CSV table of C-alpha atoms and ligand atoms in Angstrom, one decimal:
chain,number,residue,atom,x,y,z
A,1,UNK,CA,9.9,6.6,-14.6
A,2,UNK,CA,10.6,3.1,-15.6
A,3,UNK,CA,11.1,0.4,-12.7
A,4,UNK,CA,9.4,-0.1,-9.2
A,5,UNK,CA,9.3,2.4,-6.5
A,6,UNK,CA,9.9,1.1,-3.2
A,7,UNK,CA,7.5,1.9,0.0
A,8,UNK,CA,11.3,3.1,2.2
A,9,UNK,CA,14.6,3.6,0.9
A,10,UNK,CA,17.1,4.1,3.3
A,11,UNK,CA,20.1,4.0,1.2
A,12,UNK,CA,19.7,7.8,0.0
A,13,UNK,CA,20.2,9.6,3.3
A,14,UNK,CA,22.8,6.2,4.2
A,15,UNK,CA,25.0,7.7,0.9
A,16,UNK,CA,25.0,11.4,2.4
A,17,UNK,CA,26.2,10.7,5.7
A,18,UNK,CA,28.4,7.1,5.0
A,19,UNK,CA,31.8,8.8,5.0
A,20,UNK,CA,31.2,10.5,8.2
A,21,UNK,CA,29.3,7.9,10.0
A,22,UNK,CA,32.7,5.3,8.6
A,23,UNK,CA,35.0,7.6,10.4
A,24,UNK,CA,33.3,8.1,13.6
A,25,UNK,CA,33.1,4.2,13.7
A,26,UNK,CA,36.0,4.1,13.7
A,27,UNK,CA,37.2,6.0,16.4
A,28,UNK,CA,34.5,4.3,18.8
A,29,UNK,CA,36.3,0.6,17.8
A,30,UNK,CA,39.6,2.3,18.5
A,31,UNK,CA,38.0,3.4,22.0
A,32,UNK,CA,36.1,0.8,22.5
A,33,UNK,CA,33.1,2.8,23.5
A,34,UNK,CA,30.6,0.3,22.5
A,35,UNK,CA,27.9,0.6,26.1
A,36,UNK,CA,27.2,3.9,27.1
A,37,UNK,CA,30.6,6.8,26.6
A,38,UNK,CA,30.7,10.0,25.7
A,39,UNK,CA,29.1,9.9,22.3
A,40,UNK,CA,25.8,9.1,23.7
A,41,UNK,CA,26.1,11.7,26.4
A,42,UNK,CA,26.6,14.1,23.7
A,43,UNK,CA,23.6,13.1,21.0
A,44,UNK,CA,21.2,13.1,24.2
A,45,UNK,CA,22.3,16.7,24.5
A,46,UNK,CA,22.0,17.4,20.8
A,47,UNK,CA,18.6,15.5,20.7
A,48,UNK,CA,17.2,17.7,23.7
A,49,UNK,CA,18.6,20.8,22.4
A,50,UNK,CA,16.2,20.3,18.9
A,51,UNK,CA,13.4,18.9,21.0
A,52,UNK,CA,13.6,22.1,23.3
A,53,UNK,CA,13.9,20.1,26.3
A,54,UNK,CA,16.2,19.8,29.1
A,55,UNK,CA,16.5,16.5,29.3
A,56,UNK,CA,17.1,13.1,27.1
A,57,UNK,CA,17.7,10.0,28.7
A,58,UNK,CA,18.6,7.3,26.1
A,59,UNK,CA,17.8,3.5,25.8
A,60,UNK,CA,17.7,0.7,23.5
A,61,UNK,CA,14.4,1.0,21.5
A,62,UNK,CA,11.2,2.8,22.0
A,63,UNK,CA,9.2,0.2,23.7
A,64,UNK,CA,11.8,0.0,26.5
A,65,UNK,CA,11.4,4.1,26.5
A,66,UNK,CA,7.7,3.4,26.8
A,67,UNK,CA,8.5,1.0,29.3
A,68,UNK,CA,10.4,3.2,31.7
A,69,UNK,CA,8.6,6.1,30.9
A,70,UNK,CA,5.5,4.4,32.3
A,71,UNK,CA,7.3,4.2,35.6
A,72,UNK,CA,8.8,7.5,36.1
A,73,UNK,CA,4.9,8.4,36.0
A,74,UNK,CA,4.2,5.9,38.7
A,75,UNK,CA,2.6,3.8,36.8
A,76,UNK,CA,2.0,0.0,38.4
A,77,UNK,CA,0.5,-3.6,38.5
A,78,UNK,CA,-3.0,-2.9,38.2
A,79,UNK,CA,-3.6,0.6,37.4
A,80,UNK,CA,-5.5,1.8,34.6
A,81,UNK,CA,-3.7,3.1,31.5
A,82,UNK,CA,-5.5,4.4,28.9
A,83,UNK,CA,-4.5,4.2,24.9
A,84,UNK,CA,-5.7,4.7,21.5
A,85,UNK,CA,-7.3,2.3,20.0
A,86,UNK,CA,-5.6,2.6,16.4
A,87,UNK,CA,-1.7,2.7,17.0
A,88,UNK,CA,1.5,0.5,17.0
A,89,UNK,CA,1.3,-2.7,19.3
A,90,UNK,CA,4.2,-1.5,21.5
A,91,UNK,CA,2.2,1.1,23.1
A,92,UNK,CA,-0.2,-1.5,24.1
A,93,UNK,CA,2.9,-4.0,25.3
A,94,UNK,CA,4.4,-1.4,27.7
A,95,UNK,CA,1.3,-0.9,30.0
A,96,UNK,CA,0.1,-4.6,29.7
A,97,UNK,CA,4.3,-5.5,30.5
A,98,UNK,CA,3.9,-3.4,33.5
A,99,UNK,CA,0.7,-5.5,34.4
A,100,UNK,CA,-1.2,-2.3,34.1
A,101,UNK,CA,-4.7,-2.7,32.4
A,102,UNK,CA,-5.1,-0.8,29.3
A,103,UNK,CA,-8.2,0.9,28.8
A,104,UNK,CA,-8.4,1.4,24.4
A,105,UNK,CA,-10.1,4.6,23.1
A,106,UNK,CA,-11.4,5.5,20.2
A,107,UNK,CA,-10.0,8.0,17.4
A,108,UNK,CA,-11.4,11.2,16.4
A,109,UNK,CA,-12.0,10.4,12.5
A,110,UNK,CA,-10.4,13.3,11.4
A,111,UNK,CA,-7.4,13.6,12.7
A,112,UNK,CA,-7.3,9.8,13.4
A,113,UNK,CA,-6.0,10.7,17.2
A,114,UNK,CA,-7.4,9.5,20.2
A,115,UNK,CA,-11.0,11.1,20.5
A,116,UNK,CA,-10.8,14.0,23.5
A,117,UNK,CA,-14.7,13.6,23.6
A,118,UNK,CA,-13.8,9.6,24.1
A,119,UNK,CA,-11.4,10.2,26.1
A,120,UNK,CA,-13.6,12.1,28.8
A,121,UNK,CA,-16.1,9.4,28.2
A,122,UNK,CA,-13.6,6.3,28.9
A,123,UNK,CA,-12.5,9.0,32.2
A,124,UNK,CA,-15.8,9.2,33.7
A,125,UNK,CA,-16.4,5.4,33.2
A,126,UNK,CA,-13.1,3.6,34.1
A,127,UNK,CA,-11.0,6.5,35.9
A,128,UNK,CA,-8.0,5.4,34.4
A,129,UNK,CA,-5.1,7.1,36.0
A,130,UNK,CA,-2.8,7.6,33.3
A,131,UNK,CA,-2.7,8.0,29.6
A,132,UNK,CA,-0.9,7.0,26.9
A,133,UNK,CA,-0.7,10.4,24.2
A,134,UNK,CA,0.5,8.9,20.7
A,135,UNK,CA,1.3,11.6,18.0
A,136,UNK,CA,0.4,9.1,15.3
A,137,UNK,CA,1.7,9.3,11.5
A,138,UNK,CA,3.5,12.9,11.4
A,139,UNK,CA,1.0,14.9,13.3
A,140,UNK,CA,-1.0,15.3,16.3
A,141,UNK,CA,-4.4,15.8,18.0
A,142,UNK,CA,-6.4,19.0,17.3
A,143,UNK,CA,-7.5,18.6,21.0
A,144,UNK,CA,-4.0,18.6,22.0
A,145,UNK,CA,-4.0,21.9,24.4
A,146,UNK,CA,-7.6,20.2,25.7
A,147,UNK,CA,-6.0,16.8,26.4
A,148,UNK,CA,-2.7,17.7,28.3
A,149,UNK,CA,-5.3,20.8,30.2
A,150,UNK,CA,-7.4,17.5,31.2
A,151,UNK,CA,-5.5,15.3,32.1
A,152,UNK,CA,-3.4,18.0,34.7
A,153,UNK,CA,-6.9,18.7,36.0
A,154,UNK,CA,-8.1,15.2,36.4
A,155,UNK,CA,-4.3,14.6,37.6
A,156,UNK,CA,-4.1,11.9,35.1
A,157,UNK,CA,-0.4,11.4,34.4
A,158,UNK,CA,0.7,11.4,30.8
A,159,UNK,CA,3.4,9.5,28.7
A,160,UNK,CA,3.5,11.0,25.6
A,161,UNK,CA,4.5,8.5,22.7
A,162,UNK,CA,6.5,10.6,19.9
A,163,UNK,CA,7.7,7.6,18.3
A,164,UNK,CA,6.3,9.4,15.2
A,165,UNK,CA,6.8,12.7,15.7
A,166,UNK,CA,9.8,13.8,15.4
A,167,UNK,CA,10.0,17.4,13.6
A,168,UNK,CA,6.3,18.2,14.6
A,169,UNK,CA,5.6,21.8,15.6
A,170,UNK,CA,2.6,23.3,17.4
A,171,UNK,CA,2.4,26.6,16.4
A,172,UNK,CA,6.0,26.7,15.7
A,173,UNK,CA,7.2,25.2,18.5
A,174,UNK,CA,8.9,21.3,19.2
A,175,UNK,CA,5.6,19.0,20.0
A,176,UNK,CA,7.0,17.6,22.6
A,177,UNK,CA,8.5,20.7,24.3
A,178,UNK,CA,5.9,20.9,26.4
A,179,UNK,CA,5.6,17.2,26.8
A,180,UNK,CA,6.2,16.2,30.5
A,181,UNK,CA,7.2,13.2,29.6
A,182,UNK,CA,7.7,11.8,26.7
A,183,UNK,CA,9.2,9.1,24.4
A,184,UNK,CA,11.4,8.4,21.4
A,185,UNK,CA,12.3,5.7,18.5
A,186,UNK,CA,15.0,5.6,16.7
A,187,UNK,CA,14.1,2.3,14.5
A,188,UNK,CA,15.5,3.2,11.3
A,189,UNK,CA,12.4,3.6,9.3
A,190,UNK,CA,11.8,6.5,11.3
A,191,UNK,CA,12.1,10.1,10.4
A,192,UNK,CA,15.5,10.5,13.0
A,193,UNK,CA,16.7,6.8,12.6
A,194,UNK,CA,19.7,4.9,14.0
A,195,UNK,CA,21.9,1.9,12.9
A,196,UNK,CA,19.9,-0.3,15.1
A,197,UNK,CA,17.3,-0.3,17.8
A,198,UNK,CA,17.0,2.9,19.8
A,199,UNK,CA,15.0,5.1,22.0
A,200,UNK,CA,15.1,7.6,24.2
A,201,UNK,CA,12.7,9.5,26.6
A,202,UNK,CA,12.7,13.5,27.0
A,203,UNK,CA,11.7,14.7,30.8
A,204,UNK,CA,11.8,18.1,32.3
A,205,UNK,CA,13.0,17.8,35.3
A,206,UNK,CA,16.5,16.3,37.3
A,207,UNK,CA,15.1,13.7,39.5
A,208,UNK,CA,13.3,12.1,36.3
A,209,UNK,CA,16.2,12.4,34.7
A,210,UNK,CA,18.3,10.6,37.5
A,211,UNK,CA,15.9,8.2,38.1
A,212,UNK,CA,15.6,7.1,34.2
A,213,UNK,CA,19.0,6.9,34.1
A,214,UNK,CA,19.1,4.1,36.6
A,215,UNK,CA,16.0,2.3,35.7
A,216,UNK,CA,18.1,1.8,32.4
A,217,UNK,CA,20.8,0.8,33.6
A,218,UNK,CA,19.5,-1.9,36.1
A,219,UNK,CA,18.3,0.6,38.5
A,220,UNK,CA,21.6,1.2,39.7
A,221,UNK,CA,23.0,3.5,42.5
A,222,UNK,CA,26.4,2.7,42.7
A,223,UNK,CA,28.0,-0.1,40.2
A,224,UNK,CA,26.9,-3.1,42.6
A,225,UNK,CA,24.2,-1.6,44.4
A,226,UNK,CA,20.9,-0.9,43.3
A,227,UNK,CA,18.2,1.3,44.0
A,228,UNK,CA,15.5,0.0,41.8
A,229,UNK,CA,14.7,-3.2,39.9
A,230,UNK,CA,15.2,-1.9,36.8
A,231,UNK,CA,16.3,-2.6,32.9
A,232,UNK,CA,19.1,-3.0,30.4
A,233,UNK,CA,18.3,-0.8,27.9
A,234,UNK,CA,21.3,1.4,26.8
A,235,UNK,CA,22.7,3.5,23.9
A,236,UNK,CA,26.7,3.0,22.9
A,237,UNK,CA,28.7,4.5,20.9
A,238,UNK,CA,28.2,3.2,17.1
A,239,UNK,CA,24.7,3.9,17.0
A,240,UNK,CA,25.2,7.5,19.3
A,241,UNK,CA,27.7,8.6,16.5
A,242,UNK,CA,25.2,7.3,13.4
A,243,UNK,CA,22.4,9.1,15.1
A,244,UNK,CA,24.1,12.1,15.8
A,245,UNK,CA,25.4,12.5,12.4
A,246,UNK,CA,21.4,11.9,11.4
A,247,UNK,CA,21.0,15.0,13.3
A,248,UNK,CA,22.9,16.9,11.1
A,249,UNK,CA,20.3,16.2,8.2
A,250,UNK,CA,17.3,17.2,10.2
A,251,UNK,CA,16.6,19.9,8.3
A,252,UNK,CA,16.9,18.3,4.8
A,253,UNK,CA,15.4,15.1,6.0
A,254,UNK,CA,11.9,17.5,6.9
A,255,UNK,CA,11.9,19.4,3.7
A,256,UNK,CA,11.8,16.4,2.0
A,257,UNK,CA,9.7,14.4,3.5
A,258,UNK,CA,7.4,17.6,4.1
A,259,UNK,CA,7.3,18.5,0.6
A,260,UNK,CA,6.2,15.0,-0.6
A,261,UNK,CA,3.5,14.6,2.4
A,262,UNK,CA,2.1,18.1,0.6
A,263,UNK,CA,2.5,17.0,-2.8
A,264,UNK,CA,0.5,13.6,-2.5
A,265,UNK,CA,-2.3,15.6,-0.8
A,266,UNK,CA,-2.3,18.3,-3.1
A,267,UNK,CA,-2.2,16.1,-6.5
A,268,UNK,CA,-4.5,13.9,-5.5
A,269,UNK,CA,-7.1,16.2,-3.9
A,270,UNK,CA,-6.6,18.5,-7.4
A,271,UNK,CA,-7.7,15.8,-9.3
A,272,UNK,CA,-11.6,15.9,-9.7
A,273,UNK,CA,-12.3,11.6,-10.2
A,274,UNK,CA,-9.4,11.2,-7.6
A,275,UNK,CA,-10.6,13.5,-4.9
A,276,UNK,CA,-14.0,11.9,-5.1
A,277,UNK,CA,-12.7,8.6,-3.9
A,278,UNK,CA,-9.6,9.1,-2.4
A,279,UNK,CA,-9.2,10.8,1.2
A,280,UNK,CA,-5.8,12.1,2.1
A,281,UNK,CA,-5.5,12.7,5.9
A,282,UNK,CA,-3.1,15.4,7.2
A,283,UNK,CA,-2.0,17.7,10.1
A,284,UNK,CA,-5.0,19.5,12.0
A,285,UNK,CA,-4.6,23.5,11.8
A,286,UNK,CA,-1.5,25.0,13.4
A,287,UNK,CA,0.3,21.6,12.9
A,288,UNK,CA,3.0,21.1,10.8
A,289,UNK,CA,3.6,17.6,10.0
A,290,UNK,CA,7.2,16.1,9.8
A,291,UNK,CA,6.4,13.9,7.0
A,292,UNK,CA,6.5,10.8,7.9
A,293,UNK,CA,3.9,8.8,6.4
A,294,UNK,CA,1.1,9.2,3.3
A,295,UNK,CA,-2.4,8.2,5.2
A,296,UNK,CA,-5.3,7.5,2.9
A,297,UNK,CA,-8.1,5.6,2.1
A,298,UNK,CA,-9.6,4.7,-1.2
A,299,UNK,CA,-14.2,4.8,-0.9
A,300,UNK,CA,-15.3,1.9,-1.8
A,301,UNK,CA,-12.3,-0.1,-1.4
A,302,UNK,CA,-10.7,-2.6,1.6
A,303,UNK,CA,-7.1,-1.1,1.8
A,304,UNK,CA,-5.7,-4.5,1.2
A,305,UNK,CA,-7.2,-4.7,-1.9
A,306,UNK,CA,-5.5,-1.1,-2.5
A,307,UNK,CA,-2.4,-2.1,-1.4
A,308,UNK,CA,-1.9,-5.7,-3.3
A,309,UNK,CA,-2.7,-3.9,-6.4
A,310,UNK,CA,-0.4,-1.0,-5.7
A,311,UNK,CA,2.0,-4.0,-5.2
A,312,UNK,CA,0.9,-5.9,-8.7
A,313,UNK,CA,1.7,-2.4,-10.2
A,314,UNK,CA,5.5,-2.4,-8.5
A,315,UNK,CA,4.5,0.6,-6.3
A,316,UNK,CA,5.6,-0.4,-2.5
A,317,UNK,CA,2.6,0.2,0.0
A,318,UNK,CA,1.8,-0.4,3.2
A,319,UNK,CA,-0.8,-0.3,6.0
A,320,UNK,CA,-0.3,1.2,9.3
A,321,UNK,CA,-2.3,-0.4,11.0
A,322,UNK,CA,-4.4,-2.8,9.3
A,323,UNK,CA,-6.1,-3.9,12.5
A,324,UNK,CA,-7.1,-2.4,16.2
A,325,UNK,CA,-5.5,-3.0,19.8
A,326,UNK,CA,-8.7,-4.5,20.9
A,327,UNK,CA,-8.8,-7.3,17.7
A,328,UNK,CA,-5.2,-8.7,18.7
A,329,UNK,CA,-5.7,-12.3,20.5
A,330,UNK,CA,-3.1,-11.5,23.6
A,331,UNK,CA,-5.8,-8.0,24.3
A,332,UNK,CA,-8.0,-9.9,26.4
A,333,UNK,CA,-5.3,-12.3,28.1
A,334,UNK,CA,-3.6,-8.9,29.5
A,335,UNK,CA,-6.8,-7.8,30.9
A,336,UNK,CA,-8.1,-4.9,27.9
A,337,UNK,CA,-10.8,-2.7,28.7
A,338,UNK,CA,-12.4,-1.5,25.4
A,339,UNK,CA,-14.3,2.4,26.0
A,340,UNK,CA,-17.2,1.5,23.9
A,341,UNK,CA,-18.2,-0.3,20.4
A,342,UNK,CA,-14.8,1.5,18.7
A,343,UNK,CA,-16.2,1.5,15.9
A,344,UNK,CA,-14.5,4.3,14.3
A,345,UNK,CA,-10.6,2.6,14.6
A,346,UNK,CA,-12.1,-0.4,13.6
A,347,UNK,CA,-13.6,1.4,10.4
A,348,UNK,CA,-10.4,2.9,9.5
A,349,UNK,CA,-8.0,0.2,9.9
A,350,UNK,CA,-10.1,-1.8,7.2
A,351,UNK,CA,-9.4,0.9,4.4
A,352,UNK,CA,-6.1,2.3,5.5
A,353,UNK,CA,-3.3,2.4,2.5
A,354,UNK,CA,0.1,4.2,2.9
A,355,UNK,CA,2.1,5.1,-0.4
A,356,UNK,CA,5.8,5.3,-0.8
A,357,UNK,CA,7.1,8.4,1.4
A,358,UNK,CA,10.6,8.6,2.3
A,359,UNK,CA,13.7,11.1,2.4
A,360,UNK,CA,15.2,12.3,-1.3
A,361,UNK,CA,11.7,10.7,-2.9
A,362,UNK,CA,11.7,12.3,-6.3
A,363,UNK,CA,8.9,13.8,-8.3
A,364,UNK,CA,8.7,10.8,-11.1
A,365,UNK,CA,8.7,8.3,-8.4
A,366,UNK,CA,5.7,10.2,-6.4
A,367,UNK,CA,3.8,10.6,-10.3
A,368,UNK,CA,4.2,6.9,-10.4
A,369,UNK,CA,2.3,6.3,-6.8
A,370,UNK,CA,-0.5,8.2,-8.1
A,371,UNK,CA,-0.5,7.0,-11.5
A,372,UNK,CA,-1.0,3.5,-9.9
A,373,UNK,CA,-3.2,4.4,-7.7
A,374,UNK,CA,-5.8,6.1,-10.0
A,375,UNK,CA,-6.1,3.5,-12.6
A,376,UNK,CA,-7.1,1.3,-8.9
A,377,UNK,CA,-9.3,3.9,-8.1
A,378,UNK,CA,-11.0,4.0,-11.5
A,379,UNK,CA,-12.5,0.3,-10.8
A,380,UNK,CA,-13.7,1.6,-7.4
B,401,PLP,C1,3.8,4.7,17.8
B,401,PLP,C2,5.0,3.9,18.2
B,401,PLP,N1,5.2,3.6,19.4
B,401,PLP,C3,6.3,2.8,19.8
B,401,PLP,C4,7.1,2.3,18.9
B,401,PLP,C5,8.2,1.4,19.3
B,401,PLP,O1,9.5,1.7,19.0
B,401,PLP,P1,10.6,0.6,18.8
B,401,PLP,O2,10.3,-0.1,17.5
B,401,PLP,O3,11.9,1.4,18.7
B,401,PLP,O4,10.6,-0.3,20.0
B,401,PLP,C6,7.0,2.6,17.5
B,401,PLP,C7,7.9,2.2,16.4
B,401,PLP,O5,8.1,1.2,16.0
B,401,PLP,C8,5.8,3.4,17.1
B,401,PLP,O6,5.6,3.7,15.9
C-alpha cells in the first residue's frame, strides 16, 4: 500500500450507485418535485419497512428530527431532559432549543453509553422527565432492555437518538423497532447517507405520525391554516431518490463496514505489544454493530497526540468526541445540570482516536492503519 489512506471516502459507494442516482435526477428536474412528492413518500416507506416500523416521518437533518421528536414526547420550556454526557452536540442543542434544561449523565466505561446505574442516580436527584437514548458509535447500551423498562415505569418519556445506528440489531432484530420514538440522520458520512442534510424520525403510532407531519411542515392543518407553531424541515425529491437508491446497498454497505469494525478489533487485540496498550471498544453481547466507527484508545497516550501522528504518517483519524457536553462554553448559558463529577466521559474523551472506517475499505488500507498505529504505540 503506497499513498495515504483517508479517515471517509465517499466516492466508492458514490461510483456504484452514480448511474442510477443521474437518472432518477433527472426525472425529479423534469417534474419538478424538488419539496416534498412522491419520492419521499416512498423512501419513508422503504426506510420504515428495514427499520421494522410503521412509521417514518422525514425532515431536513437530524437535529431538526431531534427537535420535533422532543415535542411529539411533550417535551417543553423548562422541563428536565436528560442526555449522555459523551455524544454529538446536537443532542444537547435540541433540548436546550426547546428551552428544556438538560440534565448530562455519565457513560458506562464499557460500552461508553449512558450509565443505567447513573441514570437512576441523576432520576432520583433531578426527576428529569424525559430522556435522551443515543445509540453511540455503531452499537448500543447493554442496559438497553433495563433503560426503556425504566423509563416506562418511571413514565419518563424517551427520544431515542439513532443518528448512529443504523443497521444495529438486538438480538436479531432492528434497534429501533421497538423504539417509541425515535430519530434519524442522513448526513452523508453516515452509514445510510443522503446528498445533503437529512433526517427523519420513526414513531409507532398514527397521531404521531400526523402530528410530525405538520410540525414539519409549519404545523400546518390545512395550506393557510395552522394547528401548531411548528418548522420547516422537509425532504424533496433529489435527495429522496439518492437515499432511496442508498437503500438498495444496505446490505453491502453493513458487510463492509462490519467486516472491517471486526478486523481492526481482532488484529489489534491478536497482537501481544498492541493489545497491551491499545483498547478497541465494540458491541455489548447480543449486539451486532453496523460498523460505523473504529473506537479506541491508546494507554498512556492523549488521543490527540495519537491522532496528529496517525496524520504525520498520512493515515486519516479522527476523534469523536474529543470533549464532553458539560466542557462546551454555551452548557451553562442554557441552564446544564451535570449528574455528578463525570468523570468517566471526561476520561474518555481525552484518549479517544478513531481510525479510517468506511464502505469498500480494503485490507492493505486497514494493514496500513495498524501499521501506523503500532510504531505510535511502540513510544507509548
Ligand atoms: C448522535 C448524533 N445525533 C444527532 C446528529 C445530528 O444529525 P444532523 O447532522 O443530520 O443534524 C448526529 C450527526 O451528525 C449524531 O451523530
Amino acid at each position: 500500500m503506497s499513498g495515504p489512506v483517508p479517515f471517509i471516502d465517499l466516492t466508492r459507494l458514490v461510483k456504484r450507485i452514480r448511474a442510477d442516482v443521474l437518472s432518477a435526477w433527472t426525472e425529479c428536474l423534469d417534474k419538478c418535485e424538488f419539496v416534498g412528492g412522491p419520492r419521499v413518500g416512498a423512501v419513508e416507506k422503504k426506510l420504515a419497512s428495514g427499520l421494522g416500523v410503521p412509521f417514518v416521518v422525514s425532515c431536513a437533518n437530524g437535529t431538526d428530527a431531534l427537535l420535533v421528536a422532543l415535542q411529539a414526547q411533550g417535551v417543553k420550556r423548562g422541563m428536565k431532559v436528560a442526555l449522555p454526557n459523551l455524544t454529538f452536540w446536537s443532542t444537547f442543542e435540541a433540548v436546550a432549543q426547546l428551552g428544556a434544561i438538560p440534565v448530562l449523565v455519565d457513560i458506562d466505561p464499557d460500552d461508553l453509553q449512558v450509565s443505567f446505574d447513573e441514570l437512576k442516580s441523576a432520576h432520583e436527584a433531578h426527576r428529569f422527565e424525559a430522556l435522551m437514548l443515543v445509540h453511540l458509535y455503531g452499537w448500543t447500551s447493554s442496559r438497553l432492555g433495563d433503560i426503556r423498562a425504566f423509563c416506562k415505569e418511571r413514565e419518563i418519556a424517551i427520544v431515542e437518538d439513532g443518528a448512529q445506528c443504523f443497521g444495529v440489531e438486538v438480538n436479531g432484530k432492528p434497534l429501533l423497532a421497538d423504539a417509541g420514538v425515535a430519530t434519524l440522520s442522513f448526513y452523508p458520512a453516515k452509514v445510510v447517507g443522503g446528498a445533503m442534510d437529512g433526517g427523519a424520525v420513526t414513531v409507532q403510532t398514527k397521531e404521531h405520525e400526523v402530528f410530525l407531519r405538520s410540525l414539519c411542515n409549519h404545523g400546518r392543518s390545512d395550506h393557510y391554516s395552522y394547528a401548531h407553531v411548528g418548522w420547516n424541515s422537509r425532504m424533496g425529491g433529489l435527495q429522496a431518490a439518492f437515499i432511496s437508491r442508498v437503500l438498495d446497498e444496505v446490505p453491502a454497505i453493513l458487510e463492509s463496514r462490519r467486516a472491517s469494525a471486526a478486523w481492526y478489533r481482532e488484529r489489534l487485540s491478536g497482537d501481544v505489544a498492541l493489545s497491551k496498550k491499545v483498547r478497541v471498544y465494540g458491541p455489548p453481547s447480543g449486539v451486532t454493530e453496523n460498523g460505523y466507527l473504529n473506537v479506541l484508545t491508546v494507554e498512556g497516550k492523549r488521543g490527540q497526540e495519537v491522532v496528529d501522528a496517525l496524520k504525520a504518517a498520512g493515515i486519516g483519524a479522527a476523534r469523536t468526541y474529543p470533549e464532553t457536553m458539560d466542557a462546551q462554553p454555551p452548557a451553562r448559558a442554557a441552564g446544564a445540570v451535570s449528574h455528578g463529577a463525570l468523570l468517566r466521559s471526561r476520561a474518555f474523551c481525552e484518549k479517544v482516536v478513531n481510525l479510517p472506517l468506511f464502505f469498500d475499505m480494503r485490507v492493505d488500507e486497514r494493514e496500513a492503519a495498524v501499521a501506523a498505529l503500532s510504531s505510535i504505540v511502540a513510544t507509548a
